[in-house]
mmCIF file of C-alpha atoms in Angstrom:
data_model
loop_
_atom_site.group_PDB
_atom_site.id
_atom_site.type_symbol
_atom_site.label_atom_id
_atom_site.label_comp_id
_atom_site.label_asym_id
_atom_site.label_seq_id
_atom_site.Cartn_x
_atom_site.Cartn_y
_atom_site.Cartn_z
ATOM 1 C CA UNK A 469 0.000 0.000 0.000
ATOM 2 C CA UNK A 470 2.930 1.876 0.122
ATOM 3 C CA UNK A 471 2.252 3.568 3.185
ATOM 4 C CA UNK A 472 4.448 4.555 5.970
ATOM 5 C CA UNK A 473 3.063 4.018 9.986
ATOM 6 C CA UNK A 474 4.581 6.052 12.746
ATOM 7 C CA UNK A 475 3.293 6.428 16.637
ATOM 8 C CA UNK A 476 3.569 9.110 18.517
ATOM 9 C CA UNK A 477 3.392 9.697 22.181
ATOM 10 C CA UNK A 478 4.575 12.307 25.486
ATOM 11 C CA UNK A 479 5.900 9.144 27.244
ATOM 12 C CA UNK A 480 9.799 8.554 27.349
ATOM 13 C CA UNK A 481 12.027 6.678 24.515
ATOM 14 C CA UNK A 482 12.814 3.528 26.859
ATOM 15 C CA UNK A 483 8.845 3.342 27.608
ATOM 16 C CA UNK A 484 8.217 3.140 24.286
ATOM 17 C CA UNK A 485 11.248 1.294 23.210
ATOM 18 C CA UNK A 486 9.419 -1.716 26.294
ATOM 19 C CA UNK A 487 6.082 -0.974 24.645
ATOM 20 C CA UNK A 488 6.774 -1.858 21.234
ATOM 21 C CA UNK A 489 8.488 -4.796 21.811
ATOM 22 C CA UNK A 490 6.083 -5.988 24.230
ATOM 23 C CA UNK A 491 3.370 -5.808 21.536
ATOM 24 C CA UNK A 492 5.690 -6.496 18.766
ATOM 25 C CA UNK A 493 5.058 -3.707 16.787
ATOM 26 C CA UNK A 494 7.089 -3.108 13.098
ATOM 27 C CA UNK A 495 6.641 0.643 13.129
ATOM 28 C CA UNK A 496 8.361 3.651 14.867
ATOM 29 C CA UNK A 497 7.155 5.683 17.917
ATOM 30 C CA UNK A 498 7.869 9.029 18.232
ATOM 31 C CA UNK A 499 8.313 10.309 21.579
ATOM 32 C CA UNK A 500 7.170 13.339 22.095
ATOM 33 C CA UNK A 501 7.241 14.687 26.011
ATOM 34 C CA UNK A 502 7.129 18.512 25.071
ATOM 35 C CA UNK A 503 4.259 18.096 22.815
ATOM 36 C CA UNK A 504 5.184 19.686 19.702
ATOM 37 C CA UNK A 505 3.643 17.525 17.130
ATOM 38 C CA UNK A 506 1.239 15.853 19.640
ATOM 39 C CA UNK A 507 -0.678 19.926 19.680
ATOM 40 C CA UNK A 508 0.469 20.358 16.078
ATOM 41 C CA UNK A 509 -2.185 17.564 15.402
ATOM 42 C CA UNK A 510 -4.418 18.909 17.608
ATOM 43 C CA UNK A 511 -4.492 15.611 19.968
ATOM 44 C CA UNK A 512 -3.995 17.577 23.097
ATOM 45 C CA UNK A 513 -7.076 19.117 24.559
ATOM 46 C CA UNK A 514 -9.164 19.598 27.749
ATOM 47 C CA UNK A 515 -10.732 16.093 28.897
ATOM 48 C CA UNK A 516 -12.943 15.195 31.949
ATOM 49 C CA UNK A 517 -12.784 12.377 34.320
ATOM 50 C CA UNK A 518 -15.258 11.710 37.113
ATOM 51 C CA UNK A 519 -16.249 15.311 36.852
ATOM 52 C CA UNK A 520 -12.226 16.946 36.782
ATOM 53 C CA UNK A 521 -11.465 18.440 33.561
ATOM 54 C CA UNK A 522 -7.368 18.582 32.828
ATOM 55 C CA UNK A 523 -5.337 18.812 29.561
ATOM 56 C CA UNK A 524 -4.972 15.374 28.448
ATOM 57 C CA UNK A 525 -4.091 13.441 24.591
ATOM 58 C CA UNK A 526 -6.747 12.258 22.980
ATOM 59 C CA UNK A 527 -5.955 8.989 21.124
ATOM 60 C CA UNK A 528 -5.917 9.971 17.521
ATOM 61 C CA UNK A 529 -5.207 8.902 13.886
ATOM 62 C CA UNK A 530 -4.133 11.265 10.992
ATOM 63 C CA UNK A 531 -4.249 10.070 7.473
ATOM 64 C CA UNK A 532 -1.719 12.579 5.552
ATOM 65 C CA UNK A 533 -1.388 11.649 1.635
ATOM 66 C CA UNK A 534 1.278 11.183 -0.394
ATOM 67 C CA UNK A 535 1.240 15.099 -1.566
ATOM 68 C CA UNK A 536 1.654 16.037 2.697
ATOM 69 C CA UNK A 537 -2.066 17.180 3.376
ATOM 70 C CA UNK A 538 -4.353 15.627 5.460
ATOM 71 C CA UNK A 539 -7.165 13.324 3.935
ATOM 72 C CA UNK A 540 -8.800 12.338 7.385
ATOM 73 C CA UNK A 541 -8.295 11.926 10.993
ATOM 74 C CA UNK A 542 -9.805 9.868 13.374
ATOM 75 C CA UNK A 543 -10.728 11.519 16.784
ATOM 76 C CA UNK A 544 -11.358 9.352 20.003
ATOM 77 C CA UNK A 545 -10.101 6.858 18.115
ATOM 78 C CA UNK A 546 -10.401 3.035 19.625
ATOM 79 C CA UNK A 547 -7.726 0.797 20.768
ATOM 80 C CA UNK A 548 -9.235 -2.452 19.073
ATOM 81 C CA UNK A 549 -10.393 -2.755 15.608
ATOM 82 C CA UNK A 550 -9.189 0.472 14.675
ATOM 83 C CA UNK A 551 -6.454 -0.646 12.061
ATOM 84 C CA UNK A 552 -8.783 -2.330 10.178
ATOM 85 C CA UNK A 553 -10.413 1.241 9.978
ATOM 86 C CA UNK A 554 -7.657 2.804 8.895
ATOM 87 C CA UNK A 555 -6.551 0.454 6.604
ATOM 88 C CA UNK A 556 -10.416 -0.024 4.592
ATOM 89 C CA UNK A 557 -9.673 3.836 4.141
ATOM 90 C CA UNK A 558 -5.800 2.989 3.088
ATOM 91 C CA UNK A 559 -7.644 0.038 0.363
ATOM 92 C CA UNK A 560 -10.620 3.011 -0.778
ATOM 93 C CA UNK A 561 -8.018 5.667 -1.515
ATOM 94 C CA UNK A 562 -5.771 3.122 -3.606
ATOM 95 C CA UNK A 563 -8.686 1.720 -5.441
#
């Protein structure tokens, strides 16, 4: 599909590093701790938790074509079954 996958995340290289072999993953994550491209995306915003609100990241997916722009994001996006999302929209684009 010739498609590339990165991660990104605020947490530290060696959690990450732990992370992705735990769950065997074959793409990079980006760590992130001051933010930068984690606002840039707009994935850090103002959540609520048993009634506290605080600045939290909301798990996200960007879609950016091969010409740089975006082509779709995926807000509040879920843990499980999400890839297969992702990756109908990957099969749709290159159909």
């Amino acid at each position: 599909m010739n498609t590339v996958i990165l991660a990104c995340s605020a947490d530290p290289p060696a959690a990450l590093r732990k992370f992705r072999e735990k769950l065997k993953l074959n793409f990079p994550l980006l760590s992130d701790p001051d933010f930068r491209v984690i606002e840039a995306y707009g994935a850090r915003r103002m959540k609520s938790f048993l009634g506290k609100s605080f600045l939290g990241i909301v798990r996200s997916s960007v879609l950016i074509g091969p010409d740089g722009r975006i082509e779709h994001v995926w807000e509040k996006a879920p843990a499980k079954g999400h890839a297969s999302q992702v990756f109908e929209r990957l099969r749709q684009r290159n159909s």
